[in-house]
Coordinates of C-alpha atoms in Angstrom, one line a residue:
X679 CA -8.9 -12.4 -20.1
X680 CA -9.0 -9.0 -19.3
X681 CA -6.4 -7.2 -17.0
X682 CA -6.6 -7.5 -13.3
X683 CA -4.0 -5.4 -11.7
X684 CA -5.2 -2.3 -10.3
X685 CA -5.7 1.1 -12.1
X686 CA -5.3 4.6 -10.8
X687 CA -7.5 7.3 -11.9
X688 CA -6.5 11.2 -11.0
X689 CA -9.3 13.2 -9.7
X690 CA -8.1 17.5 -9.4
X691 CA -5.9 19.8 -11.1
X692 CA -4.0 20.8 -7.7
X693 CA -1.0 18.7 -7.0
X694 CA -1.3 19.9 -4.0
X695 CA -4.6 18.2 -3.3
X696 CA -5.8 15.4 -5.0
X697 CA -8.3 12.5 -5.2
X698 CA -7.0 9.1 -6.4
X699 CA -9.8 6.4 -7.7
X700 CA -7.8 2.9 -7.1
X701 CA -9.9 0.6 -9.0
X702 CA -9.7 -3.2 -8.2
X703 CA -8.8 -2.9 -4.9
X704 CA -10.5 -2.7 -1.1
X705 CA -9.9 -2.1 2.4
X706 CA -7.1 -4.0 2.5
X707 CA -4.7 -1.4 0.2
X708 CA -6.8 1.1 1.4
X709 CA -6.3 1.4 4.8
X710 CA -2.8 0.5 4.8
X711 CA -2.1 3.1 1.9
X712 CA -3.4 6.0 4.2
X713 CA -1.9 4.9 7.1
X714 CA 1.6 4.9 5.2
X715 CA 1.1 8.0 3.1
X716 CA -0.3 9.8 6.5
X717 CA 3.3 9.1 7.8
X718 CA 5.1 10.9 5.7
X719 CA 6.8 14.4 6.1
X720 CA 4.5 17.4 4.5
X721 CA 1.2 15.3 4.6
X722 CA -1.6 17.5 6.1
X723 CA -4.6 14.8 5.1
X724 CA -5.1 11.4 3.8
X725 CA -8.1 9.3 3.9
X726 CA -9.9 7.1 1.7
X727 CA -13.3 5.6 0.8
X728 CA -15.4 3.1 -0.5
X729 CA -18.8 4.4 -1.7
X730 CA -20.9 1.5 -1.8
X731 CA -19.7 -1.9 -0.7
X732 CA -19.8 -3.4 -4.1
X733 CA -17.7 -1.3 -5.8
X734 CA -14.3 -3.1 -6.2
X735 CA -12.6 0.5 -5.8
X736 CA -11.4 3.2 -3.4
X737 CA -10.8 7.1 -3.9
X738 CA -7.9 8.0 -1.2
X739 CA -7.8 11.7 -0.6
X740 CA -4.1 13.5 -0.2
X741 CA -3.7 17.2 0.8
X742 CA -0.1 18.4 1.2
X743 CA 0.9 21.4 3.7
X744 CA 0.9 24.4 2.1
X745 CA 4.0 25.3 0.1
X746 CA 5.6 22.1 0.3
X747 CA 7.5 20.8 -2.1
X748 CA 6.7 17.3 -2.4
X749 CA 3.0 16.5 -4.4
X750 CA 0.8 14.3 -4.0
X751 CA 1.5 11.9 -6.5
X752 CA 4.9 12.2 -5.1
X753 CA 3.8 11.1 -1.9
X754 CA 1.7 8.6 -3.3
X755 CA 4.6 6.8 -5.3
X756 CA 6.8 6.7 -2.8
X757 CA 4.1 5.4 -0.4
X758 CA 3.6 2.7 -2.7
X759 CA 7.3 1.5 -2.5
X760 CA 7.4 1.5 0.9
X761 CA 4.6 -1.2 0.9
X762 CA 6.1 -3.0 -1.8
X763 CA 9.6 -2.8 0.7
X764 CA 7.7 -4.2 3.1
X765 CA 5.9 -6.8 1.6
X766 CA 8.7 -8.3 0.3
X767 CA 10.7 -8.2 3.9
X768 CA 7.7 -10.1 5.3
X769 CA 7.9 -12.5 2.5
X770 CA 11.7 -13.2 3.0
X771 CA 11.2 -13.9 6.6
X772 CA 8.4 -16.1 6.4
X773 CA 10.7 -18.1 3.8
X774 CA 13.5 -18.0 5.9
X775 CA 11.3 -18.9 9.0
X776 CA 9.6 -21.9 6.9
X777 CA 13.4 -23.2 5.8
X778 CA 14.6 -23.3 9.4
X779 CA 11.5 -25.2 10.7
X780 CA 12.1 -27.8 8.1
X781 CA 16.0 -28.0 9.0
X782 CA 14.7 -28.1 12.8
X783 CA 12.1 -30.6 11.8
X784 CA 15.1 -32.9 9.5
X785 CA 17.4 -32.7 12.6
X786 CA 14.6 -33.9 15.4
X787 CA 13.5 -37.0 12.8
X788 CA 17.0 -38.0 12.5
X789 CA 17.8 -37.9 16.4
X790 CA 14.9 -40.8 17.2

C-alpha cells in the first residue's frame, strides 16, 4: 500500500517567496493553512490554489515583507503546528465533553 500522508514539494529559489505543492490534500488544509500563515507577523501574501478539481493537490503561495527575517518555510512550519495545537485542543474537548454527557447521562438513569 502506497503512502498516504501528504507531500510537500518546493517551488522558487527565494526564501523569501515561495510556492509550495501540498499533494494529497484539498480545500480543507488549504484554506485554513492560508488563513493561519496570513496571520502571522512579516507575512505580505498567502494564498493557495487548486488547478483543476481533480487534482488531489494544492500550491499555497507565501511572500514575506521585505527584509524580514523569518522565511517562508519558516512561516510555513510554524503555521503547521499551530493547526496541529489546535486540532488536538478541539479533540480534547470534544472528549472531555463526550465523558461528561455520559456521567450526566449515568446520574439521570440512576435518579428514575
Amino acid at each position: 500500500m502506497a503512502d498516504q500522508s501528504p507531500q510537500l514539494l518546493v517551488e522558487g529559489a527565494d526564501p523569501t517567496c515561495s510556492t509550495f505543492i501540498i499533494h494529497r490534500e484539498d480545500h480543507t488544509l488549504g484554506n485554513v493553512l492560508r488563513y493561519v500563515v496570513g496571520k502571522q507577523g512579516g507575512v505580505e501574501m498567502c494564498g493557495y490554489s487548486i488547478h483543476h478539481p481533480s487534482d488531489d493537490k494544492f500550491h499555497l503561495r507565501i511572500q514575506m515583507e521585505q527584509n524580514h527575517p523569518k522565511k517562508c518555510k519558516e512561516a510555513l512550519m510554524e503555521s503547521l503546528q499551530t493547526i496541529d495545537g489546535i486540532c488536538d485542543h478541539m479533540i480534547d474537548t470534544f472528549n472531555a465533553t463526550v465523558e461528561e454527557k455520559k456521567r450526566v447521562g449515568k446520574k439521570k438513569r440512576h435518579k428514575k
